[in-house]
Structure formats: structure tokens, C-alpha cells
PDB file of C-alpha atoms in Angstrom:
ATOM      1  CA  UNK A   1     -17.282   0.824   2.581  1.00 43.00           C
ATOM      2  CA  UNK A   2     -15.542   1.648  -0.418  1.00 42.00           C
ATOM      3  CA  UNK A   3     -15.537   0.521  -4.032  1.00 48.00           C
ATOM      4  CA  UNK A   4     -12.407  -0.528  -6.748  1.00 48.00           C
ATOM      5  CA  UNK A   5     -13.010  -2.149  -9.373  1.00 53.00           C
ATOM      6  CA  UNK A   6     -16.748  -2.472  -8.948  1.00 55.00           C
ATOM      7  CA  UNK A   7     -16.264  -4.419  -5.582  1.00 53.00           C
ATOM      8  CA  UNK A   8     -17.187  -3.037  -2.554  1.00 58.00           C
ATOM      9  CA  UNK A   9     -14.224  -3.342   0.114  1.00 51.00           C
ATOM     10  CA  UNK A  10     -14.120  -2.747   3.862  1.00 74.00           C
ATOM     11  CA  UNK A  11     -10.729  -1.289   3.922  1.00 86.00           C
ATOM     12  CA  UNK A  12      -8.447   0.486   1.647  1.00 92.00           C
ATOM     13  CA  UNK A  13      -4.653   0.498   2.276  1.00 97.00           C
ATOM     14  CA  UNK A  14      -2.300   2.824   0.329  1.00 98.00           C
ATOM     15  CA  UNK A  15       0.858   2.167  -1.737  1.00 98.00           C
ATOM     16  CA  UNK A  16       3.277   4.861  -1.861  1.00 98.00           C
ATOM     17  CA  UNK A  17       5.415   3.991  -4.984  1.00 97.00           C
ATOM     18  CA  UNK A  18       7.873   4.612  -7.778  1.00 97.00           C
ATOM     19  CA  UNK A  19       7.467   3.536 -10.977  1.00 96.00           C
ATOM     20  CA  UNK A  20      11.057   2.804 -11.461  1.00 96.00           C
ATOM     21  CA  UNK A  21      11.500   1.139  -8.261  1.00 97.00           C
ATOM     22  CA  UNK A  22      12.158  -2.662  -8.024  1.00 97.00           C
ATOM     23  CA  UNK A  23      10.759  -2.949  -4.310  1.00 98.00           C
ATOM     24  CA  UNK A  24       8.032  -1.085  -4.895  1.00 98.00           C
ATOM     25  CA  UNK A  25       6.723  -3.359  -7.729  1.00 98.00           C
ATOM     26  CA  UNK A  26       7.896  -6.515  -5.423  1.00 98.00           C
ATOM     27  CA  UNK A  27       5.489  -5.228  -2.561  1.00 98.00           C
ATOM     28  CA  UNK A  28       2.478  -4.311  -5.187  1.00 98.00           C
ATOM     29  CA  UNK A  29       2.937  -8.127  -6.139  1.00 98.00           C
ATOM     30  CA  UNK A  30       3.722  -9.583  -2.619  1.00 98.00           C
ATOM     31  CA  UNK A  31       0.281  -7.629  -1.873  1.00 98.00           C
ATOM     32  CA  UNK A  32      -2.069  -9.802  -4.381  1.00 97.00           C
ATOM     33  CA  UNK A  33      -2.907 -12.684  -2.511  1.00 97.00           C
ATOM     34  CA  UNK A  34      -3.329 -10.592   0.916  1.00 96.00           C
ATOM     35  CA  UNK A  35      -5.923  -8.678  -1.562  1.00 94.00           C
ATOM     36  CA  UNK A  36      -7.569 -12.306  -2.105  1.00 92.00           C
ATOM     37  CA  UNK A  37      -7.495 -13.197   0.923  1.00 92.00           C
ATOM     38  CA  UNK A  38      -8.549 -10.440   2.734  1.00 91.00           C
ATOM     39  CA  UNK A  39     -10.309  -7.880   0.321  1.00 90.00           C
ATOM     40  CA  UNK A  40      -9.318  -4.377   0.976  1.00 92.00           C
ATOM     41  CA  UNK A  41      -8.657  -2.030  -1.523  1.00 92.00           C
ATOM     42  CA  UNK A  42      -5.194  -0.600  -2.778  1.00 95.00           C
ATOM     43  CA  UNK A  43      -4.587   2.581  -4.025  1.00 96.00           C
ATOM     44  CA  UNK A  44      -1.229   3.037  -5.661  1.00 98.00           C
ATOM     45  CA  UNK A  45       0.309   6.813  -5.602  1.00 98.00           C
ATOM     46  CA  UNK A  46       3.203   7.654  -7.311  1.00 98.00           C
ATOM     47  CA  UNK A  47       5.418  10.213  -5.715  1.00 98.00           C
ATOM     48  CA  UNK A  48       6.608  11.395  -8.418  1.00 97.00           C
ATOM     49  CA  UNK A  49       3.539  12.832  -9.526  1.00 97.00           C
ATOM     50  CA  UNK A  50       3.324  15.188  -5.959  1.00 97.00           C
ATOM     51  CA  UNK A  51       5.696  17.629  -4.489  1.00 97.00           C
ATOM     52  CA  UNK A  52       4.244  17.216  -1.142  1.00 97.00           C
ATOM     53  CA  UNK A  53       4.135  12.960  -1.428  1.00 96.00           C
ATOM     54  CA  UNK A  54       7.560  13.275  -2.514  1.00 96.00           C
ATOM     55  CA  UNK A  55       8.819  15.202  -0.281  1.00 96.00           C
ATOM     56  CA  UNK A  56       7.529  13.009   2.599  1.00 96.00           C
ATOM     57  CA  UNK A  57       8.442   9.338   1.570  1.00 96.00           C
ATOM     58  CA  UNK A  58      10.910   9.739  -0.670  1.00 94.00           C
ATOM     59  CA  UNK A  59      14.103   8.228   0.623  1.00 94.00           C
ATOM     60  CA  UNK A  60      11.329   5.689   2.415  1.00 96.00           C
ATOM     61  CA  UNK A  61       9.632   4.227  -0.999  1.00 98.00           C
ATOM     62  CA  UNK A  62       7.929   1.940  -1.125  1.00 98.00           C
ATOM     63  CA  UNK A  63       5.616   2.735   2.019  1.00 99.00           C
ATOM     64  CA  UNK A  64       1.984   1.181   2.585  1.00 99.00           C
ATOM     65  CA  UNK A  65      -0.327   3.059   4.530  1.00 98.00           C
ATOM     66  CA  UNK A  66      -3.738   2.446   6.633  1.00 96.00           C
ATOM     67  CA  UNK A  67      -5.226   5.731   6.304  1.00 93.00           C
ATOM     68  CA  UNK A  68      -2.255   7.775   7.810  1.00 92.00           C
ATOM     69  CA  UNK A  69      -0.359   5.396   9.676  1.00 96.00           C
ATOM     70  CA  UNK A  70       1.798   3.416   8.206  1.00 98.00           C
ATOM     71  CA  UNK A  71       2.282  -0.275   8.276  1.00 98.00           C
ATOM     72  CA  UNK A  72       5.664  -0.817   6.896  1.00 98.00           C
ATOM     73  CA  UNK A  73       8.198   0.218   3.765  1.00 98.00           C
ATOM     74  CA  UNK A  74      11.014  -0.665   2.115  1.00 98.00           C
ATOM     75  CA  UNK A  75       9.936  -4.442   2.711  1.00 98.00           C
ATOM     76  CA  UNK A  76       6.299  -6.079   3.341  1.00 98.00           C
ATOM     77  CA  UNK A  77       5.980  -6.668   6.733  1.00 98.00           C
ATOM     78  CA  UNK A  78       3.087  -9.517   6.479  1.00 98.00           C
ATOM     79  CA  UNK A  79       2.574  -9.998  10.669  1.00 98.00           C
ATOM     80  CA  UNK A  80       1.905  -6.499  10.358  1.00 98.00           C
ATOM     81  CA  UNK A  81      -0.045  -6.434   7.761  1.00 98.00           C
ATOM     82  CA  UNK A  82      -2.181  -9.082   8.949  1.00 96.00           C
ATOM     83  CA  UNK A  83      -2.160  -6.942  12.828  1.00 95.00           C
ATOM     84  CA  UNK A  84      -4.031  -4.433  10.977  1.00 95.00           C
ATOM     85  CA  UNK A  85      -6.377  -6.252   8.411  1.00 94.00           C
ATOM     86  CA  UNK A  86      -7.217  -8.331  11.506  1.00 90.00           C
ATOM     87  CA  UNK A  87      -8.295  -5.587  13.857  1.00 87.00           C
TER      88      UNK A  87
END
């Protein structure tokens, strides 16, 4: 179990993101109400701010991860999503 925000969540996905990038905000936002619904956590990396992160996803931004495997990028892929914050 994890914590953000001072709530305790059973799962904790990971945006890979750009500050400057238009999709990547849209799929931070498109991710809200799965957050409500669902309560997992989200951390939000930058690329920018790591060689190696940068190196890895950066023609693939944005990119959401459950622990290392990813779930989808460019575009929310909510069947998906829901696959893996129903298993």
C-alpha cells in the first residue's frame, strides 16, 4: 500500500510526460475520474528532467506505466486501463 496525498492507495500507475506536450496533459486529465473511481496513485515524471527516461520514451510520450509494463501511450487506452486496475 502506498500513500499520495495523505491517502493510502493500492496501486500506483506512472505517467511518463512532457510538460510542453498537449497529449500528455490530455491523458493526466482523461486520468482523474479513473483516479475517483478506482483510487490508485499517479506519479507524473517528466523526461525531461532524466537522461535515461528520456532516452527511453521519448518519441513515445506520453506513456503510463504499471510498475514496468506499460499500459498504453500516445492515447489513453481506458479497456486497458480498466484490464489492469481490475486484476
Amino acid at each position: 500500500m502506498w500513500k499520495q496525498n495523505g491517502k493510502e492507495v493500492l496501486m500506483k500507475l506512472t505517467l511518463m510526460f512532457r510538460e510542453y506536450c498537449s497529449l500528455c496533459h490530455k491523458m493526466r486529465d482523461e486520468l482523474k475520474p479513473f483516479q475517483d473511481e478506482y483510487g490508485f496513485g499517479l506519479d507524473v515524471l517528466d523526461v525531461d528532467d532524466d537522461p535515461v527516461l528520456e532516452e527511453k520514451y521519448n518519441e513515445l510520450v506520453p506513456v503510463l506505466l504499471a510498475g514496468d509494463k506499460e499500459i498504453c501511450h500516445w492515447y489513453l487506452d481506458e479497456k486497458k486501463l480498466r484490464q489492469v486496475l481490475e486484476s
